[in-house]
CSV table of C-alpha atoms in Angstrom, one decimal:
chain,number,residue,atom,x,y,z
A,248,MET,CA,49.6,1.1,47.4
A,249,THR,CA,50.8,0.3,50.9
A,250,LEU,CA,54.1,-0.9,49.5
A,251,LEU,CA,54.7,2.4,47.8
A,252,THR,CA,53.8,4.2,51.0
A,253,GLN,CA,56.2,2.2,53.0
A,254,LEU,CA,59.0,2.8,50.4
A,255,TYR,CA,58.3,6.6,50.5
A,256,ALA,CA,58.4,6.5,54.4
A,257,TYR,CA,61.8,4.6,54.3
A,258,THR,CA,63.4,7.1,52.0
A,259,LEU,CA,62.2,9.9,54.2
A,260,LYS,CA,63.7,8.3,57.3
A,261,ASN,CA,66.9,7.9,55.6
A,262,SER,CA,67.1,11.4,54.3
A,263,LYS,CA,66.5,12.8,57.8
A,264,SER,CA,63.7,15.0,56.7
A,265,LEU,CA,61.5,17.1,58.9
A,266,ILE,CA,58.3,15.6,57.7
A,267,ASN,CA,56.7,12.9,59.7
A,268,ALA,CA,56.7,9.8,57.4
A,269,ALA,CA,53.7,8.2,59.3
A,270,SER,CA,51.3,11.0,58.5
A,271,THR,CA,52.3,11.1,54.8
A,272,ASN,CA,50.0,9.4,52.4
A,273,ILE,CA,50.8,9.2,48.7
A,274,VAL,CA,47.9,9.2,46.3
A,275,CYS,CA,48.6,8.1,42.8
A,276,VAL,CA,46.5,9.6,40.0
A,277,ARG,CA,46.4,8.4,36.6
A,278,HIS,CA,45.6,11.2,34.1
A,279,ALA,CA,44.3,10.9,30.5
A,280,SER,CA,47.0,10.7,27.8
A,281,LYS,CA,44.7,12.2,25.3
A,282,LYS,CA,42.1,14.7,25.6
A,283,PHE,CA,38.5,13.8,24.6
A,284,SER,CA,36.9,15.4,21.6
A,285,GLY,CA,33.7,14.6,19.8
A,286,SER,CA,33.5,13.7,16.1
A,287,THR,CA,32.8,16.9,13.9
A,288,ARG,CA,31.8,14.8,10.8
A,289,ILE,CA,28.6,13.1,11.9
A,290,SER,CA,26.5,14.0,14.9
A,291,PRO,CA,23.2,12.5,15.8
A,292,GLY,CA,21.1,15.7,15.2
A,293,HIS,CA,22.8,16.5,11.8
A,294,PRO,CA,22.7,13.6,9.4
A,295,ARG,CA,24.6,13.7,6.1
A,296,PRO,CA,22.6,15.5,3.4
A,297,LYS,CA,21.1,13.5,0.6
A,298,HIS,CA,21.9,16.0,-2.2
A,299,ARG,CA,18.6,15.6,-4.0
A,300,GLY,CA,17.5,17.6,-7.0
A,301,TRP,CA,18.8,18.1,-10.6
A,302,ARG,CA,21.8,16.1,-11.7
A,303,VAL,CA,22.0,17.2,-15.2
A,304,GLN,CA,21.0,20.7,-16.6
A,305,ASP,CA,19.0,21.7,-19.6
A,306,GLY,CA,20.9,21.2,-22.9
A,307,HIS,CA,23.6,18.8,-21.7
A,308,TYR,CA,24.3,15.5,-23.4
A,309,VAL,CA,23.8,12.3,-21.3
A,310,GLU,CA,24.4,8.6,-21.9
A,311,LYS,CA,22.0,5.8,-21.4
A,312,SER,CA,20.9,5.2,-17.7
A,313,THR,CA,22.4,8.6,-16.6
A,314,ILE,CA,20.4,9.9,-13.5
A,315,LEU,CA,18.8,13.2,-14.3
A,316,ALA,CA,17.2,14.1,-11.1
A,317,THR,CA,16.5,12.6,-7.6
A,318,GLN,CA,13.4,13.6,-5.6
A,319,ARG,CA,11.5,12.6,-2.4
A,320,LYS,CA,8.3,14.4,-3.5
A,321,LEU,CA,7.0,14.4,-7.0
A,322,ARG,CA,8.6,17.6,-8.3
A,323,PHE,CA,9.8,16.4,-11.7
A,324,HIS,CA,8.0,14.2,-14.2
A,325,PRO,CA,9.4,11.8,-16.9
A,326,GLY,CA,9.0,12.9,-20.4
A,327,LEU,CA,10.4,11.5,-23.6
A,328,TYR,CA,12.9,8.6,-23.2
A,329,VAL,CA,13.1,9.2,-19.4
A,330,GLY,CA,12.5,6.4,-16.9
A,331,PHE,CA,10.9,6.7,-13.4
A,332,GLY,CA,12.4,4.7,-10.6
A,333,ARG,CA,10.7,3.4,-7.6
A,334,ASP,CA,12.3,6.0,-5.3
A,335,GLY,CA,11.4,8.9,-7.8
A,336,THR,CA,14.7,8.9,-9.5
A,337,LEU,CA,14.5,10.1,-13.2
A,338,TYR,CA,17.0,8.5,-15.6
A,339,ALA,CA,17.8,8.6,-19.3
A,340,LEU,CA,16.5,5.7,-21.4
A,341,GLU,CA,18.5,6.7,-24.4
A,342,LYS,CA,21.8,8.6,-25.3
A,343,GLY,CA,21.0,12.2,-26.2
A,344,LYS,CA,20.3,15.8,-25.2
A,345,VAL,CA,18.3,16.9,-22.2
A,346,PHE,CA,15.5,19.3,-22.5
A,347,VAL,CA,13.5,20.5,-19.3
A,348,THR,CA,10.0,21.7,-20.1
A,349,CYS,CA,7.1,23.0,-18.0
A,350,GLU,CA,3.9,21.1,-19.0
A,351,LYS,CA,0.3,20.7,-17.8
A,352,ILE,CA,-0.2,17.3,-16.1
A,353,ASN,CA,-3.3,15.2,-15.6
A,354,PRO,CA,-2.3,12.9,-12.8
A,355,ASN,CA,-3.4,9.2,-12.8
A,356,LEU,CA,-4.8,8.9,-9.3
A,357,ASP,CA,-4.7,5.1,-9.6
A,358,ARG,CA,-1.0,5.2,-9.1
A,359,ALA,CA,0.4,5.3,-5.5
A,360,TRP,CA,2.9,8.1,-6.2
A,361,ALA,CA,0.1,10.3,-7.8
A,362,LYS,CA,-2.5,9.5,-5.0
A,363,ALA,CA,0.1,10.4,-2.3
A,364,HIS,CA,0.9,13.8,-3.8
A,365,TYR,CA,-2.0,15.0,-5.8
A,366,ALA,CA,-5.1,13.5,-3.8
A,367,ASN,CA,-6.4,16.9,-2.8
A,368,ARG,CA,-5.9,18.7,-6.0
A,369,GLU,CA,-8.5,17.2,-8.4
A,370,ASN,CA,-10.1,19.6,-10.9
A,371,THR,CA,-7.2,22.0,-10.8
A,372,VAL,CA,-4.5,22.8,-13.4
A,373,ILE,CA,-1.2,21.7,-12.4
A,374,TYR,CA,2.1,22.6,-14.2
A,375,LYS,CA,5.2,20.6,-13.5
A,376,LYS,CA,8.8,20.3,-14.9
A,377,HIS,CA,9.3,17.4,-17.3
A,378,PHE,CA,12.7,15.9,-18.2
A,379,ASN,CA,13.0,14.9,-21.8
A,380,VAL,CA,15.9,13.2,-23.7
A,381,ILE,CA,16.1,13.8,-27.4
A,382,PRO,CA,18.1,10.8,-28.8
A,383,ASP,CA,21.0,11.4,-31.1
A,384,PRO,CA,20.0,10.9,-34.7
A,385,GLN,CA,21.0,7.7,-36.1
A,386,ASP,CA,23.4,7.5,-38.9
A,387,ASN,CA,21.5,8.0,-42.2
A,388,ARG,CA,24.1,6.1,-44.3
A,389,PHE,CA,23.2,2.7,-45.5
A,390,VAL,CA,24.2,0.3,-48.1
A,391,LEU,CA,21.6,-1.0,-50.6
A,392,ILE,CA,21.8,-4.8,-50.7
A,393,ASP,CA,19.0,-5.7,-53.0
A,394,ALA,CA,16.4,-3.8,-55.0
A,395,LEU,CA,12.9,-4.9,-55.5
């Protein structure tokens, strides 16, 4: 820094300026090359949504192991040919057509999921949505190999 100040003072002496070189101090300031901006995609107070809920509507055809609904609380129940995952995901066990029905349930309070969600609702009538998969009919054509 002092070398830069001396160089500046020497150039001022040679140019015969009216400025006193001894009293002149040069201060170097380094400015940012890019402006700072925060990320607009993920901020701490606004996590990404989980997009829970229905994945397949009533009347649609699905393949085996297709996810029908995701849930955090016990909103939807498994019906015919529908599996229930550990995290509450409902998935198809067979290929077929999806039907959603509203049915009366009798929760088994020995299960952890049922106990967590229906512990205070004993002796009440509860209606919930059930996902059902009606499998495609198997081919009725067959060849008779041997008669009895």
